XYZ file of N, CA and C in Angstrom:
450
model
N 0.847 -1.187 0.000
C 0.000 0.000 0.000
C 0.881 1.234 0.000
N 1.015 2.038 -0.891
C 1.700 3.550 -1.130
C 0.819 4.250 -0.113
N 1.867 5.104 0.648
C 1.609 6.036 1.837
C 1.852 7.456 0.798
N 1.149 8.409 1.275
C 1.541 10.014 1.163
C 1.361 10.960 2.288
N 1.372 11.759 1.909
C 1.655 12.861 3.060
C 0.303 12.668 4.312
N -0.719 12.127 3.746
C -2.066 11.972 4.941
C -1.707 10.968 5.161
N -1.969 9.751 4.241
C -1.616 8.743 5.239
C -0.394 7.961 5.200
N 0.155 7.755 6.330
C 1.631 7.184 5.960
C 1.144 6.106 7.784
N 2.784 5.638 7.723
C 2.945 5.163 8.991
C 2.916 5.874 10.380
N 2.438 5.398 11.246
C 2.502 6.186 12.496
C 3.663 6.645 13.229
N 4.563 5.518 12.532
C 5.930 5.937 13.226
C 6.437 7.146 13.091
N 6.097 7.567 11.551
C 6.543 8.884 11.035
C 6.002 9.918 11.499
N 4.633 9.816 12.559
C 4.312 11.028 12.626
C 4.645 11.560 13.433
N 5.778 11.798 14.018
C 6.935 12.784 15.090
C 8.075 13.789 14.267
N 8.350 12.623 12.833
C 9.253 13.253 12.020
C 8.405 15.117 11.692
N 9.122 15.533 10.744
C 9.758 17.290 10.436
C 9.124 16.684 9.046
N 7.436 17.406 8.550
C 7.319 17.398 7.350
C 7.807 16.784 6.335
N 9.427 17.762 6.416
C 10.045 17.734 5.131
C 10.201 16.531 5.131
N 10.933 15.693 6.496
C 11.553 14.263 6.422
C 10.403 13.221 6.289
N 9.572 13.670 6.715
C 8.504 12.253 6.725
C 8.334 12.418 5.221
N 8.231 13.714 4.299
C 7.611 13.120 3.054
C 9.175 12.634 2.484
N 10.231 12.622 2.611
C 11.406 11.895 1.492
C 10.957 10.279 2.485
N 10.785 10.259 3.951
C 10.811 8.643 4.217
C 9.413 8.418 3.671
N 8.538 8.656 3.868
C 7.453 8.318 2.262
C 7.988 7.628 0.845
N 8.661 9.124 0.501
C 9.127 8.500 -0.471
C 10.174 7.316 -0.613
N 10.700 7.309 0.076
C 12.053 6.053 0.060
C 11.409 4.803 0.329
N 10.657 5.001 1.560
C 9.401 3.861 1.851
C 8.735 3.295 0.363
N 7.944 4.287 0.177
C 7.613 3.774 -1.386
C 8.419 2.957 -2.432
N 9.424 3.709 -2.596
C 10.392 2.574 -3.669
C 10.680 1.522 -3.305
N 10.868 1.511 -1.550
C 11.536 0.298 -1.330
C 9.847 -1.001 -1.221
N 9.144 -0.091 -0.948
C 8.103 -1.260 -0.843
C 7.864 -2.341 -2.820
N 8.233 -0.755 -3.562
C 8.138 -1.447 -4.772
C 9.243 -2.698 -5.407
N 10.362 -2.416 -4.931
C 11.361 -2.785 -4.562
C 11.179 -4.423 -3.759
N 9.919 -4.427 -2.857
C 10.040 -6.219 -2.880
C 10.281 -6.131 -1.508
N 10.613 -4.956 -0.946
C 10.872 -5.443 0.959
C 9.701 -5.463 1.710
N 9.767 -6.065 2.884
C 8.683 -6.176 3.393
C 7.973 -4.416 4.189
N 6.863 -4.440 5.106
C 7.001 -3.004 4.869
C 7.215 -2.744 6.309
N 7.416 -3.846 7.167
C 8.495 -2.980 8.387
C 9.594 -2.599 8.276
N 10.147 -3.396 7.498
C 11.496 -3.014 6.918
C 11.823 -1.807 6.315
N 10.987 -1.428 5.361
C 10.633 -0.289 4.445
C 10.806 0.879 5.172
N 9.869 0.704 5.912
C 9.680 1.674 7.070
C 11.057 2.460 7.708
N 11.445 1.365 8.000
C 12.555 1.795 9.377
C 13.831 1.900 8.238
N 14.236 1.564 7.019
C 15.335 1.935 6.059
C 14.700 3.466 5.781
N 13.568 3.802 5.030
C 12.767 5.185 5.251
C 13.390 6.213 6.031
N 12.899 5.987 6.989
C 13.069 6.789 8.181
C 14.876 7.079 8.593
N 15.384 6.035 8.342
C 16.999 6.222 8.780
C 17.559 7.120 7.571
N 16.937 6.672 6.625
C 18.072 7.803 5.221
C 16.888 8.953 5.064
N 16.063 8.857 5.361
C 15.133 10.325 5.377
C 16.002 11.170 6.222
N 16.156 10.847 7.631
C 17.416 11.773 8.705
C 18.565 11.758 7.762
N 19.025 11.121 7.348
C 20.012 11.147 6.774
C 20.614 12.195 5.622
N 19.209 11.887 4.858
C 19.282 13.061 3.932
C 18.896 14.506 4.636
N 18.158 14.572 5.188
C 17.849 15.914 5.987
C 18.963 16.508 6.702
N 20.000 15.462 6.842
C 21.321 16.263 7.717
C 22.239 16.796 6.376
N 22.257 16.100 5.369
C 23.137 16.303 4.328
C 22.296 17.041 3.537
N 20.866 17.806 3.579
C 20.405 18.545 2.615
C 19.827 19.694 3.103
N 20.312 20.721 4.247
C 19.461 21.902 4.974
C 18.831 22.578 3.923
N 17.402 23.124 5.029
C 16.910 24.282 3.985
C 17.548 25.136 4.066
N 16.782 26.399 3.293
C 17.514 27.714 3.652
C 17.116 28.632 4.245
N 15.485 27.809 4.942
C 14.474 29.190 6.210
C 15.310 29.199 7.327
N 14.218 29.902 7.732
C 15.172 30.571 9.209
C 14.840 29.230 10.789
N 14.089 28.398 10.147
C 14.030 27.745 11.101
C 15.138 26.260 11.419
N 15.919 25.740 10.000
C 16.843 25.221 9.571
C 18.197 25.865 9.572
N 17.988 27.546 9.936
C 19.477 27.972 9.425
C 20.466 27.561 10.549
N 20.237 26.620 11.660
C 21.250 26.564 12.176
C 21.554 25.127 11.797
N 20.981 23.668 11.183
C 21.854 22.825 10.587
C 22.695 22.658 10.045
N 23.172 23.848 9.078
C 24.230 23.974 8.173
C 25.353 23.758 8.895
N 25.551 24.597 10.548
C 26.972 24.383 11.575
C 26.554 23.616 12.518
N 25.475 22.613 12.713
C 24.998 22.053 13.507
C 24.831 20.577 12.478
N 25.928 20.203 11.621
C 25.605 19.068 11.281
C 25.052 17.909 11.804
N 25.037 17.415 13.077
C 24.647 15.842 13.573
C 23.550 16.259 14.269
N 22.774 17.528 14.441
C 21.290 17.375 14.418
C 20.523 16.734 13.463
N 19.546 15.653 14.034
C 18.722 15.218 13.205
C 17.712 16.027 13.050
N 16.685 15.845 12.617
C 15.391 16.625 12.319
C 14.441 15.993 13.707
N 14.233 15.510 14.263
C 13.723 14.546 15.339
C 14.224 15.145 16.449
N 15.310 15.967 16.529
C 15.779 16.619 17.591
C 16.932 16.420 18.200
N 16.558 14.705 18.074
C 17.693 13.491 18.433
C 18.864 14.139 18.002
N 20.438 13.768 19.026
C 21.592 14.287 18.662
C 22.500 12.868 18.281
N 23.217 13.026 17.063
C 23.502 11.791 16.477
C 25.463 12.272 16.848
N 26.536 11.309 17.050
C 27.154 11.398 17.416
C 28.168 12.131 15.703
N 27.472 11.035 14.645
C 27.707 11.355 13.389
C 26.823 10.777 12.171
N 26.310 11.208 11.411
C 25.237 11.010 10.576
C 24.827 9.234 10.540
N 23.684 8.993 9.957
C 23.505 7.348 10.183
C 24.249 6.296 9.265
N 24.689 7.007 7.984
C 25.638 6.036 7.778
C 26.750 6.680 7.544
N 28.014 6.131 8.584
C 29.006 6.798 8.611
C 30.066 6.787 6.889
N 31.328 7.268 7.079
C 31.859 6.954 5.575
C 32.690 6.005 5.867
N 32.846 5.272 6.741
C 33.946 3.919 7.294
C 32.555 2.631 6.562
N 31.211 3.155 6.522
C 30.351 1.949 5.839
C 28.765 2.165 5.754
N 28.287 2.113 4.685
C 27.499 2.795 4.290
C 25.617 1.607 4.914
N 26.344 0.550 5.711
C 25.532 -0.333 6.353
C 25.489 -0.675 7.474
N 24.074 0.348 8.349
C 23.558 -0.302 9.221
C 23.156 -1.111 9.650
N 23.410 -1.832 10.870
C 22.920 -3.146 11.290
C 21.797 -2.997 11.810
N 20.675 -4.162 11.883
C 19.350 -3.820 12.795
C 19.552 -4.911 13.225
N 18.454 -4.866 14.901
C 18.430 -6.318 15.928
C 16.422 -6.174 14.996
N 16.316 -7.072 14.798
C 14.911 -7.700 14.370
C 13.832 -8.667 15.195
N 13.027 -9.121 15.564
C 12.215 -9.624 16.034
C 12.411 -11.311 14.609
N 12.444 -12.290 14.850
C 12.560 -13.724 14.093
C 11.264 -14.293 14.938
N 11.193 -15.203 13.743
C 9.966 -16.318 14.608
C 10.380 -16.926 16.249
N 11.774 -17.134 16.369
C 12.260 -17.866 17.129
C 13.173 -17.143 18.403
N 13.288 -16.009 17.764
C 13.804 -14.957 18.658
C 14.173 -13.397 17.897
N 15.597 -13.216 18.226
C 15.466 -12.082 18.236
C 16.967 -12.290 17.069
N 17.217 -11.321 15.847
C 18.404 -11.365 15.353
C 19.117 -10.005 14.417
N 20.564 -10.085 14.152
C 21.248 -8.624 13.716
C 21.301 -9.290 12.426
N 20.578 -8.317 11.358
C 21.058 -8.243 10.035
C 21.551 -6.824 9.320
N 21.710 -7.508 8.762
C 22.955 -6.065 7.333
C 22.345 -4.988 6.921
N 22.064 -4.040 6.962
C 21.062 -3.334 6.130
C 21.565 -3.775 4.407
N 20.434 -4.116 4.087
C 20.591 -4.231 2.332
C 21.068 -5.523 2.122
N 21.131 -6.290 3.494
C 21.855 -7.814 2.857
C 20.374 -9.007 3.350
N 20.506 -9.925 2.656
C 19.770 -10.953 3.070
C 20.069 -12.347 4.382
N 19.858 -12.428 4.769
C 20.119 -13.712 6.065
C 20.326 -12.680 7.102
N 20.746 -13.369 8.344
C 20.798 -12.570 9.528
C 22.802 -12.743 9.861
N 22.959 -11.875 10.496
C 24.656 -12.085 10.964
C 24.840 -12.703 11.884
N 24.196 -13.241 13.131
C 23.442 -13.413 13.866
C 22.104 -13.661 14.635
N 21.750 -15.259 15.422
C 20.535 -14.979 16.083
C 20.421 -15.294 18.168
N 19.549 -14.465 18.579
C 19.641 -14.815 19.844
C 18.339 -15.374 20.476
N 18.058 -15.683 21.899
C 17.023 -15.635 22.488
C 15.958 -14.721 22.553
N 17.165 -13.762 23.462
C 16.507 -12.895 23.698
C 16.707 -11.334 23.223
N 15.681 -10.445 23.408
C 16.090 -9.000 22.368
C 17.297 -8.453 23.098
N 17.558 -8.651 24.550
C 18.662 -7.819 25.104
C 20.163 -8.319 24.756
N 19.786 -9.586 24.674
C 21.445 -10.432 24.173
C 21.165 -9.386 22.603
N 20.543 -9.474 21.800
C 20.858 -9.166 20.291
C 21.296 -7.745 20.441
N 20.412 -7.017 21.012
C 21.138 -5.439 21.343
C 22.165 -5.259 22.146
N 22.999 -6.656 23.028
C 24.046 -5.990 23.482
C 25.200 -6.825 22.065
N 24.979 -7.768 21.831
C 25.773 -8.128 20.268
C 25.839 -6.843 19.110
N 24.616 -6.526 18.935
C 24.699 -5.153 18.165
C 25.658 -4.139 18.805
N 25.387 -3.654 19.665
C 26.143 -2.606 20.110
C 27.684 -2.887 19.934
N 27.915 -3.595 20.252
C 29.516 -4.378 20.161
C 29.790 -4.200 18.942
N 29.168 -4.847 18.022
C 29.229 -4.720 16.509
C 29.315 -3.384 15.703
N 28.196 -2.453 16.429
C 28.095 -1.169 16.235
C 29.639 -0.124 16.322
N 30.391 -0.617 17.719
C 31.524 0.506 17.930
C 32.596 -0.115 17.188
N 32.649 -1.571 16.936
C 33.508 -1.939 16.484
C 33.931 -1.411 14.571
N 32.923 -1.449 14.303
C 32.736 -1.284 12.682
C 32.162 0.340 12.987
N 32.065 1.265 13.506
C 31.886 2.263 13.879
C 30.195 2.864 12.668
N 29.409 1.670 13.172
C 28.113 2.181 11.975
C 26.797 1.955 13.153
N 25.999 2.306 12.787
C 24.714 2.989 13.970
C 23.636 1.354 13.981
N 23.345 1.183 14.881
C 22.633 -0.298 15.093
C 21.079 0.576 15.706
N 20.470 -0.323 14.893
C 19.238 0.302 14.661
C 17.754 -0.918 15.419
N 17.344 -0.633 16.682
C 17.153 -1.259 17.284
C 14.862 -1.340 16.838
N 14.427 -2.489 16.545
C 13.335 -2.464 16.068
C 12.368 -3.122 17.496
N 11.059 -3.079 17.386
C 10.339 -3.655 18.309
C 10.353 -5.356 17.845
N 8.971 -5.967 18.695
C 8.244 -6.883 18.130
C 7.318 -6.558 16.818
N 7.203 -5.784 17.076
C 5.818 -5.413 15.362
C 6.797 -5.019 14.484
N 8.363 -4.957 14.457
C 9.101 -4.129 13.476
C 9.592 -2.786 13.215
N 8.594 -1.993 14.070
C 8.717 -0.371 14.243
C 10.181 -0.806 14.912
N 10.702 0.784 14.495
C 12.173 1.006 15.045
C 12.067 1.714 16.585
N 12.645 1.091 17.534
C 12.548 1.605 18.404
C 13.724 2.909 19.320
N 14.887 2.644 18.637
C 15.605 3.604 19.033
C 17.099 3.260 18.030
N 17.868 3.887 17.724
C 18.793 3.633 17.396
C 20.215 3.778 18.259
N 21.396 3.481 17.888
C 22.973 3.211 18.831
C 23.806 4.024 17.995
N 24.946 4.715 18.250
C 26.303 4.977 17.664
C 27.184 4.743 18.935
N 28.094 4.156 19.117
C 28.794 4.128 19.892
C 29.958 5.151 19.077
C-alpha cells in the first residue's frame, strides 16, 4: 500500500514534514522494490534523517543545521550522521519467529541470532563501535525503536 503525506505510517508522525515526506518517499520505492514493509519503514526513516542532515533548507528555522551538522530533524543528537563513511551499512536487531536477530542493512540472512532482544542489542552494540556504523534497534511489530552509535 503507497503512503503520502495523509496517510503514511505512524511511526513517522513525530518526524519534520520535510523528512517524513522523502521517508514516504524512500518507503515507497523500497516497498516497490520487494521489501517487506516494516522493513521499508525503518530503512525510510533512517536515510530520510540522513538526507535531511546532508540537505538543509535555507528558512530561518533550519538555518542553524548547516553548523549544527549531527542534528537530526527529530531533535535526536547523532554522534555522526547514520551512515558513517567507514560503511554505508547499518545493522538492525529484528524480532525472528524464534527470537530475536542482527542483520545487514541491504543484505539478506541474519549475521546473527539470539534468544533474547537484550542479548541481540548488546551483540549489536559491540558490533556497532567496532565497525563504527549505527545499530538500529526495532520492536516486536518491526517499528524502530531507538537507534545506537557508539
Amino acid at each position: 500500500m503507497p503512503w503520502n503525506k495523509h496517510d503514511y505510517p505512524v511511526s513517522m508522525k513525530n518526524l519534520e514534514p520535510r523528512v517524513r515526506h522523502k521517508a514516504i518517499e524512500i518507503a515507497n520505492a523500497l516497498l516497490d522494490d520487494g521489501y517487506e514493509e516494516g522493513r521499508s519503514i525503518a530503512i525510510a526513516t533512517s536515510k530520510a534523517e540522513e538526507w535531511d542532515e546532508n540537505h538543509p533548507t535555507s528558512d530561518s528555522s533550519h538555518s542553524d543545521k548547516s553548523s549544527d551538522h549531527n542534528r537530526s530533524s527529530s531533535g535526536r543528537h547523532h554522534s555522526e550522521p547514520i551512515s558513517s563513511s567507514k560503511s554505508h551499512d547499518n545493522i538492525h536487531v529484528v524480532p525472528t519467529d524464534s527470537g530475536w536477530a542482527i542483520k545487514e542493512e541491504g543484505k539478506s540472512g541474519h549475521v546473527s541470532t539470539f534468544d533474547t532482544k537484550a542479548e541481540a542489542v548488546d551483540a549489536a552494540k559491540e558490533i556497532s563501535s567496532k565497525r563504527n556504523i549505527r545499530a538500529i534497534i526495532h520492536n516486536q511489530d518491526g517499528q524502530i525503536a531507538s537507534s545506537i552509535k557508539s
